[in-house]
């Protein structure tokens, strides 16, 4: 038996889960929020107990030190030596990392060099690694990249039609994100359906951020996010794909820098920008029920964009065996799932079983018996993929 930690170190938060491997048993979960602010929040969950606390979390090191103390205090481990491996979620692995990698000086330098492409995420992810290395210098540490799953895309799908020198000079291309989630969800579908019945899959990761991927025989052939997570479908606060000329036009009209306009497209657009109500789909559903027309437009635009992306991936895959919904909206909003599937029913003969679609938060097939394409809800589990990859690399080394 080995104990493996999956760690997602973000800019102001840190999320950890401890697994007993190879049994894949979750021993505990911890969430540290508001790191660097005046009061931080800790949520620590064991199998049968949940503790919450408010403490000062000036930086990630303090948060991780508290985490390690809590693990001992609650008897999850008896000493720090019990931890065999730590897997870190790393947002950007560029073109080099097609799989998870054991941390060493080269991997660390590569992630550092990619900060330019993921300025908000890679520094925070790297910080998690560096703090762990200082506190637990002998533990195996593994980098699990959000971009890795999408590295199987061919140039015809990942290149942008701009002068090729920009790819050669700056590696401007589609990378795609949420790869760990797309990998987990499509792998689950392949084991539920069998490989022959799941050769062409479309995975819809619909959370606050959102992306779709087209997966053939287990390999990603296209995905909707791009050079950055701003591309693709409309999201909670991100515009997704828009005419790129809008950026320069707005910069001039509003006398704003390109950076500021990009910030508006990332943080003030999408469902929030159109509805002016909220970026959260629950609030949008409530506002629609109260007759708010902008909220209704926002949801309709969202649904159309997801439906059109599914349609384009059906064309690229030459058909589709199953459409998979996951993440906050995909797992919980039966109305959004219904509207998306209804928008493509006439084109593709895909229909839902309304009763099954009304269930929440469980792995379930929700298509009707007559549907030409199967539809599933598969709750994502990125932490488990991180723990599995870490355990695997720990075991062979
Ligand atoms: P993140 O991208 O931050 O990980 P999540 O996957 O947690 O996001 O998804 C957040 C989204 O899920 C929000 O838009 C939220 O409204 C939506 N969501 C969560 N629960 C429900 C629900 N019961 N009904 C509708 N939407 C929900």
Short mmCIF file of N, CA and C in Angstrom, two decimals, residues 10 104-106 176 190 192 208-210 212 215-216 242 258 284 290 304 313 329 339 359 364:
data_model
loop_
_atom_site.label_atom_id
_atom_site.label_comp_id
_atom_site.label_asym_id
_atom_site.label_seq_id
_atom_site.Cartn_x
_atom_site.Cartn_y
_atom_site.Cartn_z
N UNK A 10 -3.21 26.61 -6.79
CA UNK A 10 -3.62 27.73 -7.64
C UNK A 10 -3.09 29.04 -7.11
N UNK A 104 12.18 16.84 -12.05
CA UNK A 104 13.63 16.98 -11.85
C UNK A 104 13.97 18.40 -12.28
N UNK A 105 15.24 18.75 -12.29
CA UNK A 105 15.61 20.14 -12.58
C UNK A 105 15.14 20.56 -13.98
N UNK A 106 15.19 19.61 -14.93
CA UNK A 106 14.81 19.94 -16.31
C UNK A 106 13.31 20.23 -16.41
N UNK A 176 -4.96 23.58 -25.93
CA UNK A 176 -6.09 22.92 -25.27
C UNK A 176 -5.80 22.77 -23.78
N UNK A 190 -14.98 4.73 -22.33
CA UNK A 190 -14.43 3.57 -23.06
C UNK A 190 -14.54 2.30 -22.23
N UNK A 192 -16.92 1.79 -19.92
CA UNK A 192 -18.35 1.47 -19.80
C UNK A 192 -18.86 0.82 -21.10
N UNK A 208 -17.18 26.47 -14.93
CA UNK A 208 -17.09 27.92 -15.08
C UNK A 208 -16.24 28.23 -16.32
N UNK A 209 -15.12 27.54 -16.44
CA UNK A 209 -14.43 27.48 -17.72
C UNK A 209 -15.02 26.28 -18.46
N UNK A 210 -14.88 26.22 -19.75
CA UNK A 210 -15.48 25.08 -20.45
C UNK A 210 -14.73 24.75 -21.73
N UNK A 212 -14.61 21.54 -25.07
CA UNK A 212 -15.04 20.26 -25.63
C UNK A 212 -13.83 19.60 -26.26
N UNK A 215 -12.53 12.87 -29.45
CA UNK A 215 -11.57 11.81 -29.10
C UNK A 215 -11.83 10.57 -29.95
N UNK A 216 -10.80 10.17 -30.71
CA UNK A 216 -10.93 9.00 -31.57
C UNK A 216 -10.02 7.90 -31.05
N UNK A 242 -14.33 34.86 -30.68
CA UNK A 242 -14.99 36.03 -31.27
C UNK A 242 -14.14 36.47 -32.46
N UNK A 258 -4.23 46.47 -25.22
CA UNK A 258 -4.58 45.11 -25.66
C UNK A 258 -4.72 44.19 -24.44
N UNK A 284 -28.29 32.19 -13.32
CA UNK A 284 -28.89 32.45 -14.64
C UNK A 284 -30.24 31.73 -14.72
N UNK A 290 -37.40 34.15 -13.47
CA UNK A 290 -38.08 35.41 -13.09
C UNK A 290 -38.31 36.30 -14.31
N UNK A 304 -26.16 27.36 -27.97
CA UNK A 304 -25.90 27.28 -29.41
C UNK A 304 -24.43 27.00 -29.69
N UNK A 313 -17.49 18.63 -34.40
CA UNK A 313 -16.68 17.47 -34.03
C UNK A 313 -17.28 16.17 -34.59
N UNK A 329 -21.58 22.50 -14.67
CA UNK A 329 -22.83 22.62 -15.44
C UNK A 329 -23.17 21.28 -16.09
N UNK A 339 -31.26 21.41 -23.39
CA UNK A 339 -31.28 22.43 -24.46
C UNK A 339 -30.18 22.15 -25.49
N UNK A 359 -31.69 13.23 -13.21
CA UNK A 359 -30.85 12.80 -12.07
C UNK A 359 -29.55 13.61 -12.06
N UNK A 364 -24.18 8.16 -15.42
CA UNK A 364 -25.42 7.58 -15.94
C UNK A 364 -25.58 7.85 -17.43
#
